């Protein structure tokens, strides 16, 4: 038999599926794959249910139902002052498809793409499948500050695009205004595009502010931004994503989408349109609730002995496992706690491709009920703390 696609054949199963399967096998609390353990807003759910019963169950319009394209444009204007028309919005099957569609819309084989490590696991495979060449720039813990000289050095005459994730998974970093200015200047200097994965746009804490790169001067014509109802409304299984793109690029993104999935479920699109129109309090309450969960889990992991890194956005915290004295790397650690303590996390090396990544960080998702977070901490404490430790604490 002739070989199948060699790049796909060489790819392992995503760490999220691997760790979730291991969690099920060991009846572990799954703080690995990022998904909330409660439903999102009831009115959005009811709208999705009701929308099944009014006769719009056939193929929706390819770029998205009009209600949702309008709602995304309105949302972008309300929160960020972005003046996009509904015709500049493409609705996709989750942000995952949006990322692929945006990259497809830009890249020809041989184009270079600048990516920032640690990075979400679909970015590199898609860039490579398109025949483009990744240029990786690495952020270093614990601050994950943008290394400006390294970023500038990654740009060159063949740079077609930068892929930026802010708020960032798995680091919890929210790129600062100064960092975004620096990135914008590079994009302008090298006439490059940016694909901005902003799925955690509303999950920002401690007074940090999410600023879409698209809103910076001159960036409206070269930046596409991506959102996800999975994150903004806690319905990760719905797979409703959306892209806001410059008028010249949106039709090309739509052509990519037309050949990937063509459309996503119409009732869910209509429900998400309702969600995006919710009062500002919904979005603020979501962030406040998650900030409290972050603090709860961070405090718990610290009692167990881990050193928790700052997290300003997303629903993940990264913990340094070295203080526990565990004899093994992050992969062994995450497997060990799943089997022995029945709590699952994700090894942060899964977000690296380049040589010598840090091997002592585990990522924990805190988008869970308080009782579940407490039980996870109790299990880790029972496993790692001696009786003397427990009496002291
Ligand atoms: N980008 C990032 C940074 C993510 O963390 C995720 C998923 N959690 C996605 C994209 C994919 O989003 P979706 O589930 O909407 O496809
Ligand atoms: N984005 C989620 C995470 O980082 C996982 C998404 C998936 O499993 N495809 O945990």
mmCIF file of C-alpha atoms and ligand atoms in Angstrom:
data_model
loop_
_atom_site.group_PDB
_atom_site.id
_atom_site.type_symbol
_atom_site.label_atom_id
_atom_site.label_comp_id
_atom_site.label_asym_id
_atom_site.label_seq_id
_atom_site.Cartn_x
_atom_site.Cartn_y
_atom_site.Cartn_z
ATOM 1 C CA UNK A 1 0.000 0.000 0.000
ATOM 2 C CA UNK A 2 1.178 3.522 -0.663
ATOM 3 C CA UNK A 3 1.903 5.524 2.498
ATOM 4 C CA UNK A 4 -0.736 7.883 3.877
ATOM 5 C CA UNK A 5 0.059 11.529 4.548
ATOM 6 C CA UNK A 6 3.383 11.336 6.322
ATOM 7 C CA UNK A 7 2.882 14.423 8.487
ATOM 8 C CA UNK A 8 -0.441 13.197 9.858
ATOM 9 C CA UNK A 9 0.837 9.666 10.265
ATOM 10 C CA UNK A 10 3.693 10.984 12.399
ATOM 11 C CA UNK A 11 1.425 13.037 14.687
ATOM 12 C CA UNK A 12 0.505 11.573 18.038
ATOM 13 C CA UNK A 13 -3.017 11.728 19.450
ATOM 14 C CA UNK A 14 -3.567 15.133 21.067
ATOM 15 C CA UNK A 15 -2.538 15.366 24.725
ATOM 16 C CA UNK A 16 -6.075 16.475 25.611
ATOM 17 C CA UNK A 17 -7.596 13.193 24.438
ATOM 18 C CA UNK A 18 -4.761 11.141 25.910
ATOM 19 C CA UNK A 19 -5.082 12.684 29.379
ATOM 20 C CA UNK A 20 -8.906 12.651 29.339
ATOM 21 C CA UNK A 21 -8.889 8.939 28.495
ATOM 22 C CA UNK A 22 -6.400 8.307 31.299
ATOM 23 C CA UNK A 23 -8.589 10.305 33.693
ATOM 24 C CA UNK A 24 -11.605 8.145 32.809
ATOM 25 C CA UNK A 25 -9.558 4.959 33.170
ATOM 26 C CA UNK A 26 -8.479 5.928 36.696
ATOM 27 C CA UNK A 27 -11.667 7.676 37.748
ATOM 28 C CA UNK A 28 -9.611 10.842 38.230
ATOM 29 C CA UNK A 29 -10.801 14.433 38.548
ATOM 30 C CA UNK A 30 -9.978 15.819 35.128
ATOM 31 C CA UNK A 31 -8.206 19.178 35.426
ATOM 32 C CA UNK A 32 -6.392 18.365 32.179
ATOM 33 C CA UNK A 33 -8.448 19.093 29.056
ATOM 34 C CA UNK A 34 -10.027 22.525 29.446
ATOM 35 C CA UNK A 35 -13.803 22.314 29.707
ATOM 36 C CA UNK A 36 -16.224 23.642 32.324
ATOM 37 C CA UNK A 37 -18.130 21.041 34.366
ATOM 38 C CA UNK A 38 -21.365 23.033 34.377
ATOM 39 C CA UNK A 39 -23.541 24.302 31.541
ATOM 40 C CA UNK A 40 -23.366 27.852 30.274
ATOM 41 C CA UNK A 41 -26.274 30.327 30.502
ATOM 42 C CA UNK A 42 -29.771 28.808 30.563
ATOM 43 C CA UNK A 43 -31.268 31.407 28.208
ATOM 44 C CA UNK A 44 -28.685 30.534 25.565
ATOM 45 C CA UNK A 45 -29.437 26.824 26.013
ATOM 46 C CA UNK A 46 -33.175 27.446 25.773
ATOM 47 C CA UNK A 47 -32.666 29.509 22.624
ATOM 48 C CA UNK A 48 -30.738 26.608 21.076
ATOM 49 C CA UNK A 49 -33.499 24.168 21.998
ATOM 50 C CA UNK A 50 -36.265 26.459 20.704
ATOM 51 C CA UNK A 51 -34.387 27.112 17.475
ATOM 52 C CA UNK A 52 -34.620 23.414 16.597
ATOM 53 C CA UNK A 53 -38.383 23.683 16.258
ATOM 54 C CA UNK A 54 -38.925 26.480 13.793
ATOM 55 C CA UNK A 55 -37.965 24.910 10.554
ATOM 56 C CA UNK A 56 -34.411 26.067 10.010
ATOM 57 C CA UNK A 57 -32.652 22.741 10.256
ATOM 58 C CA UNK A 58 -31.194 22.481 6.772
ATOM 59 C CA UNK A 59 -27.849 23.888 5.650
ATOM 60 C CA UNK A 60 -27.480 27.410 6.974
ATOM 61 C CA UNK A 61 -25.778 30.044 4.821
ATOM 62 C CA UNK A 62 -22.141 29.021 4.339
ATOM 63 C CA UNK A 63 -20.462 31.999 6.136
ATOM 64 C CA UNK A 64 -22.904 31.846 9.070
ATOM 65 C CA UNK A 65 -26.524 32.712 9.891
ATOM 66 C CA UNK A 66 -27.230 36.443 9.513
ATOM 67 C CA UNK A 67 -28.171 36.774 13.206
ATOM 68 C CA UNK A 68 -24.780 35.530 14.375
ATOM 69 C CA UNK A 69 -22.705 37.461 11.841
ATOM 70 C CA UNK A 70 -24.523 40.605 12.945
ATOM 71 C CA UNK A 71 -24.097 39.691 16.638
ATOM 72 C CA UNK A 72 -20.338 39.161 16.242
ATOM 73 C CA UNK A 73 -19.995 42.512 14.465
ATOM 74 C CA UNK A 74 -22.064 44.205 17.218
ATOM 75 C CA UNK A 75 -20.043 42.475 19.954
ATOM 76 C CA UNK A 76 -16.753 43.548 18.404
ATOM 77 C CA UNK A 77 -17.949 47.136 18.195
ATOM 78 C CA UNK A 78 -19.376 47.148 21.742
ATOM 79 C CA UNK A 79 -16.314 45.690 23.469
ATOM 80 C CA UNK A 80 -13.455 46.940 21.315
ATOM 81 C CA UNK A 81 -14.757 49.682 19.029
ATOM 82 C CA UNK A 82 -14.035 47.527 15.973
ATOM 83 C CA UNK A 83 -16.078 48.811 13.031
ATOM 84 C CA UNK A 84 -16.652 45.555 11.142
ATOM 85 C CA UNK A 85 -19.646 44.781 8.929
ATOM 86 C CA UNK A 86 -21.426 41.407 9.272
ATOM 87 C CA UNK A 87 -19.960 40.593 5.845
ATOM 88 C CA UNK A 88 -16.533 40.567 7.524
ATOM 89 C CA UNK A 89 -17.572 37.742 9.883
ATOM 90 C CA UNK A 90 -17.228 34.035 9.107
ATOM 91 C CA UNK A 91 -18.772 31.491 11.476
ATOM 92 C CA UNK A 92 -16.804 28.265 11.817
ATOM 93 C CA UNK A 93 -16.940 24.901 13.531
ATOM 94 C CA UNK A 94 -15.177 26.113 16.674
ATOM 95 C CA UNK A 95 -12.030 28.195 16.882
ATOM 96 C CA UNK A 96 -10.146 25.095 15.788
ATOM 97 C CA UNK A 97 -11.600 25.370 12.307
ATOM 98 C CA UNK A 98 -11.258 29.151 12.384
ATOM 99 C CA UNK A 99 -7.505 28.848 12.974
ATOM 100 C CA UNK A 100 -7.139 26.397 10.089
ATOM 101 C CA UNK A 101 -9.338 28.503 7.787
ATOM 102 C CA UNK A 102 -7.445 31.725 8.545
ATOM 103 C CA UNK A 103 -4.091 30.029 7.946
ATOM 104 C CA UNK A 104 -5.386 28.432 4.721
ATOM 105 C CA UNK A 105 -6.592 31.819 3.536
ATOM 106 C CA UNK A 106 -3.100 33.303 3.832
ATOM 107 C CA UNK A 107 -0.457 30.675 3.297
ATOM 108 C CA UNK A 108 1.193 29.332 0.191
ATOM 109 C CA UNK A 109 3.841 26.611 0.421
ATOM 110 C CA UNK A 110 7.162 28.125 1.461
ATOM 111 C CA UNK A 111 5.663 31.080 3.315
ATOM 112 C CA UNK A 112 7.031 31.640 6.789
ATOM 113 C CA UNK A 113 4.831 31.901 9.862
ATOM 114 C CA UNK A 114 6.022 33.247 13.202
ATOM 115 C CA UNK A 115 4.596 31.358 16.192
ATOM 116 C CA UNK A 116 5.106 31.835 19.899
ATOM 117 C CA UNK A 117 5.948 28.904 22.186
ATOM 118 C CA UNK A 118 4.425 27.447 24.305
ATOM 119 C CA UNK A 119 1.644 27.030 21.743
ATOM 120 C CA UNK A 120 -1.730 25.401 21.306
ATOM 121 C CA UNK A 121 -1.424 21.996 19.759
ATOM 122 C CA UNK A 122 -3.209 22.499 16.411
ATOM 123 C CA UNK A 123 -1.112 25.453 15.220
ATOM 124 C CA UNK A 124 2.038 23.749 14.017
ATOM 125 C CA UNK A 125 0.446 20.731 12.315
ATOM 126 C CA UNK A 126 -1.811 23.028 10.274
ATOM 127 C CA UNK A 127 1.027 25.376 9.315
ATOM 128 C CA UNK A 128 3.111 22.400 8.211
ATOM 129 C CA UNK A 129 0.277 20.677 6.328
ATOM 130 C CA UNK A 130 -0.075 23.850 4.298
ATOM 131 C CA UNK A 131 3.588 23.587 3.353
ATOM 132 C CA UNK A 132 4.491 26.738 5.255
ATOM 133 C CA UNK A 133 7.585 27.100 7.398
ATOM 134 C CA UNK A 134 7.213 27.779 11.138
ATOM 135 C CA UNK A 135 9.570 30.212 12.880
ATOM 136 C CA UNK A 136 9.284 29.656 16.610
ATOM 137 C CA UNK A 137 9.909 32.273 19.274
ATOM 138 C CA UNK A 138 9.911 31.096 22.863
ATOM 139 C CA UNK A 139 8.528 32.837 25.948
ATOM 140 C CA UNK A 140 10.231 31.946 29.200
ATOM 141 C CA UNK A 141 8.613 31.324 32.585
ATOM 142 C CA UNK A 142 7.828 32.628 35.068
ATOM 143 C CA UNK A 143 6.968 35.964 33.398
ATOM 144 C CA UNK A 144 6.518 34.829 29.794
ATOM 145 C CA UNK A 145 7.679 38.274 28.651
ATOM 146 C CA UNK A 146 7.883 38.754 24.894
ATOM 147 C CA UNK A 147 11.569 38.489 23.873
ATOM 148 C CA UNK A 148 11.584 41.408 21.482
ATOM 149 C CA UNK A 149 14.934 40.826 19.819
ATOM 150 C CA UNK A 150 14.116 37.160 19.172
ATOM 151 C CA UNK A 151 10.721 38.086 17.780
ATOM 152 C CA UNK A 152 12.214 40.699 15.464
ATOM 153 C CA UNK A 153 14.840 38.176 14.338
ATOM 154 C CA UNK A 154 12.121 35.658 13.433
ATOM 155 C CA UNK A 155 10.627 38.090 10.914
ATOM 156 C CA UNK A 156 12.095 38.356 7.441
ATOM 157 C CA UNK A 157 11.171 38.994 3.822
ATOM 158 C CA UNK A 158 9.355 35.625 3.560
ATOM 159 C CA UNK A 159 7.223 36.168 6.683
ATOM 160 C CA UNK A 160 3.587 35.936 5.654
ATOM 161 C CA UNK A 161 1.934 35.844 9.048
ATOM 162 C CA UNK A 162 2.196 35.765 12.819
ATOM 163 C CA UNK A 163 -0.073 33.551 14.898
ATOM 164 C CA UNK A 164 -0.800 35.199 18.241
ATOM 165 C CA UNK A 165 -2.765 33.758 21.162
ATOM 166 C CA UNK A 166 -3.810 36.258 23.805
ATOM 167 C CA UNK A 167 -5.020 35.632 26.489
ATOM 168 C CA UNK A 168 -2.670 32.725 26.129
ATOM 169 C CA UNK A 169 -3.062 28.998 26.709
ATOM 170 C CA UNK A 170 -1.291 27.455 28.638
ATOM 171 C CA UNK A 171 0.589 30.386 30.230
ATOM 172 C CA UNK A 172 -2.339 32.578 31.285
ATOM 173 C CA UNK A 173 -0.430 35.530 29.837
ATOM 174 C CA UNK A 174 -2.294 38.575 28.569
ATOM 175 C CA UNK A 175 -0.069 40.438 26.096
ATOM 176 C CA UNK A 176 0.562 43.997 27.251
ATOM 177 C CA UNK A 177 -0.193 47.123 25.230
ATOM 178 C CA UNK A 178 3.550 47.693 24.737
ATOM 179 C CA UNK A 179 4.077 44.156 23.480
ATOM 180 C CA UNK A 180 1.180 44.530 21.061
ATOM 181 C CA UNK A 181 2.625 47.840 19.794
ATOM 182 C CA UNK A 182 5.927 46.115 19.158
ATOM 183 C CA UNK A 183 4.215 43.274 17.280
ATOM 184 C CA UNK A 184 2.145 45.728 15.224
ATOM 185 C CA UNK A 185 5.275 47.607 14.167
ATOM 186 C CA UNK A 186 6.869 44.358 12.958
ATOM 187 C CA UNK A 187 3.753 43.387 10.992
ATOM 188 C CA UNK A 188 3.747 46.781 9.296
ATOM 189 C CA UNK A 189 7.492 46.714 8.614
ATOM 190 C CA UNK A 190 7.392 43.253 7.042
ATOM 191 C CA UNK A 191 3.962 43.642 5.421
ATOM 192 C CA UNK A 192 2.757 40.542 7.270
ATOM 193 C CA UNK A 193 -0.673 39.402 8.466
ATOM 194 C CA UNK A 194 -1.672 38.213 11.927
ATOM 195 C CA UNK A 195 -4.087 35.494 12.936
ATOM 196 C CA UNK A 196 -5.169 36.243 16.505
ATOM 197 C CA UNK A 197 -6.579 33.409 18.559
ATOM 198 C CA UNK A 198 -8.586 35.348 21.137
ATOM 199 C CA UNK A 199 -10.836 32.554 22.414
ATOM 200 C CA UNK A 200 -10.196 33.607 26.034
ATOM 201 C CA UNK A 201 -10.997 37.263 25.298
ATOM 202 C CA UNK A 202 -13.536 37.492 28.142
ATOM 203 C CA UNK A 203 -11.583 35.417 30.676
ATOM 204 C CA UNK A 204 -9.242 38.130 31.916
ATOM 205 C CA UNK A 205 -8.458 38.840 35.575
ATOM 206 C CA UNK A 206 -7.029 41.334 38.062
ATOM 207 C CA UNK A 207 -7.926 44.402 36.039
ATOM 208 C CA UNK A 208 -5.922 43.267 33.020
ATOM 209 C CA UNK A 209 -7.518 44.219 29.750
ATOM 210 C CA UNK A 210 -7.691 42.201 26.576
ATOM 211 C CA UNK A 211 -6.756 44.374 23.615
ATOM 212 C CA UNK A 212 -7.306 42.838 20.177
ATOM 213 C CA UNK A 213 -4.274 43.464 17.965
ATOM 214 C CA UNK A 214 -6.794 44.316 15.274
ATOM 215 C CA UNK A 215 -7.639 47.572 17.076
ATOM 216 C CA UNK A 216 -4.121 49.021 16.838
ATOM 217 C CA UNK A 217 -3.446 51.716 14.235
ATOM 218 C CA UNK A 218 -2.980 50.241 10.755
ATOM 219 C CA UNK A 219 -3.827 46.695 11.903
ATOM 220 C CA UNK A 220 -7.459 46.617 10.725
ATOM 221 C CA UNK A 221 -6.355 45.619 7.239
ATOM 222 C CA UNK A 222 -3.915 42.862 8.196
ATOM 223 C CA UNK A 223 -5.281 41.156 11.329
ATOM 224 C CA UNK A 224 -8.004 38.529 11.741
ATOM 225 C CA UNK A 225 -9.376 37.762 15.173
ATOM 226 C CA UNK A 226 -10.969 34.550 16.350
ATOM 227 C CA UNK A 227 -13.510 33.982 19.137
ATOM 228 C CA UNK A 228 -15.250 30.871 20.460
ATOM 229 C CA UNK A 229 -18.641 30.268 22.049
ATOM 230 C CA UNK A 230 -17.021 27.290 23.723
ATOM 231 C CA UNK A 231 -15.077 29.609 26.008
ATOM 232 C CA UNK A 232 -17.288 32.690 26.137
ATOM 233 C CA UNK A 233 -20.461 30.730 26.958
ATOM 234 C CA UNK A 234 -19.020 27.534 28.463
ATOM 235 C CA UNK A 235 -20.367 25.288 25.703
ATOM 236 C CA UNK A 236 -17.173 23.677 24.445
ATOM 237 C CA UNK A 237 -19.130 20.856 22.802
ATOM 238 C CA UNK A 238 -21.112 23.189 20.564
ATOM 239 C CA UNK A 239 -18.127 24.067 18.394
ATOM 240 C CA UNK A 240 -19.228 27.508 17.321
ATOM 241 C CA UNK A 241 -16.316 29.784 16.451
ATOM 242 C CA UNK A 242 -16.169 33.088 14.615
ATOM 243 C CA UNK A 243 -13.620 35.102 12.683
ATOM 244 C CA UNK A 244 -13.680 38.854 12.178
ATOM 245 C CA UNK A 245 -11.472 39.696 9.198
ATOM 246 C CA UNK A 246 -10.639 42.686 7.023
ATOM 247 C CA UNK A 247 -13.127 43.087 4.152
ATOM 248 C CA UNK A 248 -10.510 41.930 1.652
ATOM 249 C CA UNK A 249 -9.701 38.745 3.599
ATOM 250 C CA UNK A 250 -13.101 37.596 4.898
ATOM 251 C CA UNK A 251 -14.198 36.168 1.514
ATOM 252 C CA UNK A 252 -10.979 34.130 1.328
ATOM 253 C CA UNK A 253 -11.484 32.807 4.873
ATOM 254 C CA UNK A 254 -15.030 31.909 3.794
ATOM 255 C CA UNK A 255 -13.622 29.925 0.866
ATOM 256 C CA UNK A 256 -11.428 27.952 3.218
ATOM 257 C CA UNK A 257 -14.442 27.336 5.472
ATOM 258 C CA UNK A 258 -16.551 26.297 2.469
ATOM 259 C CA UNK A 259 -14.079 23.517 1.790
ATOM 260 C CA UNK A 260 -13.480 22.452 5.384
ATOM 261 C CA UNK A 261 -16.932 22.160 6.936
ATOM 262 C CA UNK A 262 -19.183 24.579 4.977
ATOM 263 C CA UNK A 263 -21.323 25.302 8.057
ATOM 264 C CA UNK A 264 -21.960 24.631 11.740
ATOM 265 C CA UNK A 265 -25.307 23.779 13.433
ATOM 266 C CA UNK A 266 -27.844 26.580 12.747
ATOM 267 C CA UNK A 267 -29.696 26.345 16.068
ATOM 268 C CA UNK A 268 -26.435 26.714 17.979
ATOM 269 C CA UNK A 269 -25.409 29.672 15.853
ATOM 270 C CA UNK A 270 -28.684 31.421 16.620
ATOM 271 C CA UNK A 271 -28.339 30.741 20.343
ATOM 272 C CA UNK A 272 -24.787 32.119 20.364
ATOM 273 C CA UNK A 273 -26.111 35.259 18.645
ATOM 274 C CA UNK A 274 -28.387 35.742 21.645
ATOM 275 C CA UNK A 275 -25.483 35.126 24.014
ATOM 276 C CA UNK A 276 -23.221 37.703 22.387
ATOM 277 C CA UNK A 277 -25.935 40.290 22.936
ATOM 278 C CA UNK A 278 -26.094 39.704 26.695
ATOM 279 C CA UNK A 279 -25.517 42.554 29.140
ATOM 280 C CA UNK A 280 -21.978 43.408 30.045
ATOM 281 C CA UNK A 281 -22.634 41.969 33.510
ATOM 282 C CA UNK A 282 -22.705 38.436 32.058
ATOM 283 C CA UNK A 283 -19.164 38.799 30.724
ATOM 284 C CA UNK A 284 -17.888 40.464 33.909
ATOM 285 C CA UNK A 285 -19.499 37.836 36.148
ATOM 286 C CA UNK A 286 -17.931 35.044 34.105
ATOM 287 C CA UNK A 287 -14.467 36.541 34.567
ATOM 288 C CA UNK A 288 -15.068 37.219 38.280
ATOM 289 C CA UNK A 289 -16.263 33.657 38.892
ATOM 290 C CA UNK A 290 -13.218 32.229 37.127
ATOM 291 C CA UNK A 291 -10.849 34.570 38.929
ATOM 292 C CA UNK A 292 -12.179 33.244 42.253
ATOM 293 C CA UNK A 293 -11.697 29.671 41.024
ATOM 294 C CA UNK A 294 -8.170 30.492 39.940
ATOM 295 C CA UNK A 295 -7.407 31.773 43.428
ATOM 296 C CA UNK A 296 -9.018 28.748 45.033
ATOM 297 C CA UNK A 297 -7.050 26.226 43.023
ATOM 298 C CA UNK A 298 -3.802 28.216 43.181
ATOM 299 C CA UNK A 299 -4.012 28.393 46.982
ATOM 300 C CA UNK A 300 -4.774 24.681 47.140
ATOM 301 C CA UNK A 301 -1.883 23.672 44.885
ATOM 302 C CA UNK A 302 0.431 25.848 46.947
ATOM 303 C CA UNK A 303 -0.634 24.105 50.142
ATOM 304 C CA UNK A 304 0.276 20.856 48.486
ATOM 305 C CA UNK A 305 3.718 22.331 47.802
ATOM 306 C CA UNK A 306 3.641 23.394 44.161
ATOM 307 C CA UNK A 307 4.802 26.828 43.032
ATOM 308 C CA UNK A 308 1.987 28.364 41.005
ATOM 309 C CA UNK A 309 2.845 30.831 38.233
ATOM 310 C CA UNK A 310 0.819 34.015 37.749
ATOM 311 C CA UNK A 311 -2.276 33.691 35.529
ATOM 312 C CA UNK A 312 -3.952 36.814 34.178
ATOM 313 C CA UNK A 313 -6.313 35.186 31.693
ATOM 314 C CA UNK A 314 -7.707 31.869 30.288
ATOM 315 C CA UNK A 315 -8.820 29.099 32.652
ATOM 316 C CA UNK A 316 -5.492 27.423 33.186
ATOM 317 C CA UNK A 317 -2.794 27.707 35.794
ATOM 318 C CA UNK A 318 0.710 26.429 35.423
ATOM 319 C CA UNK A 319 2.397 24.918 38.452
ATOM 320 C CA UNK A 320 6.072 24.221 39.004
ATOM 321 C CA UNK A 321 6.302 20.643 40.263
ATOM 322 C CA UNK A 322 9.943 20.756 41.386
ATOM 323 C CA UNK A 323 9.225 21.595 45.040
ATOM 324 C CA UNK A 324 7.386 18.264 45.338
ATOM 325 C CA UNK A 325 10.640 16.421 44.749
ATOM 326 C CA UNK A 326 8.977 14.139 42.206
ATOM 327 C CA UNK A 327 11.473 11.968 40.395
ATOM 328 C CA UNK A 328 10.487 12.409 36.747
ATOM 329 C CA UNK A 329 9.445 14.944 34.116
ATOM 330 C CA UNK A 330 6.073 16.666 33.590
ATOM 331 C CA UNK A 331 4.730 13.817 31.458
ATOM 332 C CA UNK A 332 5.575 11.249 34.123
ATOM 333 C CA UNK A 333 4.170 13.565 36.793
ATOM 334 C CA UNK A 334 0.806 14.049 35.076
ATOM 335 C CA UNK A 335 0.495 10.324 34.522
ATOM 336 C CA UNK A 336 1.529 9.640 38.116
ATOM 337 C CA UNK A 337 -0.976 11.988 39.738
ATOM 338 C CA UNK A 338 -3.737 10.592 37.524
ATOM 339 C CA UNK A 339 -2.982 7.041 38.582
ATOM 340 C CA UNK A 340 -1.912 7.545 42.175
ATOM 341 C CA UNK A 341 -3.796 10.648 43.356
ATOM 342 C CA UNK A 342 -6.684 10.461 40.845
ATOM 343 C CA UNK A 343 -6.255 14.048 39.653
ATOM 344 C CA UNK A 344 -5.341 14.788 36.040
ATOM 345 C CA UNK A 345 -3.304 17.678 34.648
ATOM 346 C CA UNK A 346 -1.599 18.279 31.305
ATOM 347 C CA UNK A 347 2.196 18.341 30.880
ATOM 348 C CA UNK A 348 3.304 21.729 29.556
ATOM 349 C CA UNK A 349 5.929 20.146 27.266
ATOM 350 C CA UNK A 350 2.961 19.194 25.048
ATOM 351 C CA UNK A 351 2.883 22.877 24.059
ATOM 352 C CA UNK A 352 6.477 22.909 22.798
ATOM 353 C CA UNK A 353 8.034 21.743 19.552
ATOM 354 C CA UNK A 354 11.537 23.189 19.790
ATOM 355 C CA UNK A 355 14.489 21.639 21.642
ATOM 356 C CA UNK A 356 14.882 21.549 25.434
ATOM 357 C CA UNK A 357 11.513 22.770 26.681
ATOM 358 C CA UNK A 358 11.092 23.248 30.430
ATOM 359 C CA UNK A 359 10.016 19.866 31.816
ATOM 360 C CA UNK A 360 8.777 20.793 35.264
ATOM 361 C CA UNK A 361 5.394 22.426 34.686
ATOM 362 C CA UNK A 362 1.908 20.969 34.792
ATOM 363 C CA UNK A 363 -1.188 22.808 33.570
ATOM 364 C CA UNK A 364 -4.358 22.609 35.678
ATOM 365 C CA UNK A 365 -7.785 23.769 34.441
ATOM 366 C CA UNK A 366 -9.781 25.631 37.079
ATOM 367 C CA UNK A 367 -13.113 25.942 35.202
ATOM 368 C CA UNK A 368 -14.700 23.462 37.622
ATOM 369 C CA UNK A 369 -17.144 23.553 40.520
ATOM 370 C CA UNK A 370 -15.573 24.664 43.793
ATOM 371 C CA UNK A 371 -16.263 21.301 45.435
ATOM 372 C CA UNK A 372 -14.463 19.560 42.575
ATOM 373 C CA UNK A 373 -11.435 21.839 42.890
ATOM 374 C CA UNK A 374 -11.397 21.250 46.650
ATOM 375 C CA UNK A 375 -11.608 17.509 46.224
ATOM 376 C CA UNK A 376 -8.755 17.593 43.695
ATOM 377 C CA UNK A 377 -6.584 19.503 46.164
ATOM 378 C CA UNK A 378 -7.561 17.127 48.979
ATOM 379 C CA UNK A 379 -6.527 14.147 46.865
ATOM 380 C CA UNK A 380 -3.187 15.733 45.959
ATOM 381 C CA UNK A 381 -2.583 16.674 49.592
ATOM 382 C CA UNK A 382 -3.390 13.153 50.752
ATOM 383 C CA UNK A 383 -0.887 11.854 48.212
ATOM 384 C CA UNK A 384 1.982 14.323 48.597
ATOM 385 C CA UNK A 385 1.840 15.568 52.172
ATOM 386 C CA UNK A 386 3.099 13.558 55.093
ATOM 387 C CA UNK A 387 1.024 13.460 58.269
ATOM 388 C CA UNK A 388 3.522 15.860 59.864
ATOM 389 C CA UNK A 389 3.076 18.273 56.912
ATOM 390 C CA UNK A 390 -0.681 18.109 57.309
ATOM 391 C CA UNK A 391 -0.491 18.868 61.037
ATOM 392 C CA UNK A 392 1.775 21.866 60.377
ATOM 393 C CA UNK A 393 -0.569 23.374 57.754
HETATM 394 N N1 LIG B 1 -7.353 28.047 20.735
HETATM 395 C C1 LIG B 1 -7.024 27.892 22.020
HETATM 396 C C2 LIG B 1 -5.901 28.695 22.577
HETATM 397 C C3 LIG B 1 -7.723 26.988 22.811
HETATM 398 O O1 LIG B 1 -7.373 26.823 24.083
HETATM 399 C C4 LIG B 1 -8.780 26.262 22.245
HETATM 400 C C5 LIG B 1 -9.575 25.247 22.993
HETATM 401 N N2 LIG B 1 -9.637 25.174 24.192
HETATM 402 C C6 LIG B 1 -9.093 26.463 20.911
HETATM 403 C C7 LIG B 1 -8.355 27.359 20.183
HETATM 404 C C8 LIG B 1 -10.186 25.694 20.243
HETATM 405 O O2 LIG B 1 -11.432 26.247 20.458
HETATM 406 P P1 LIG B 1 -12.762 25.525 19.971
HETATM 407 O O3 LIG B 1 -13.105 24.537 21.025
HETATM 408 O O4 LIG B 1 -13.745 26.626 19.820
HETATM 409 O O5 LIG B 1 -12.458 24.848 18.668
HETATM 410 N N1 LIG B 2 -8.456 23.844 24.309
HETATM 411 C C1 LIG B 2 -8.626 22.809 25.266
HETATM 412 C C2 LIG B 2 -7.423 22.798 26.195
HETATM 413 O O1 LIG B 2 -6.455 23.500 25.985
HETATM 414 C C3 LIG B 2 -8.760 21.460 24.633
HETATM 415 C C4 LIG B 2 -9.462 21.398 23.342
HETATM 416 C C5 LIG B 2 -9.463 20.026 22.770
HETATM 417 O O2 LIG B 2 -9.431 19.034 23.480
HETATM 418 N N2 LIG B 2 -9.482 19.952 21.494
HETATM 419 O O3 LIG B 2 -7.467 22.081 27.139
#
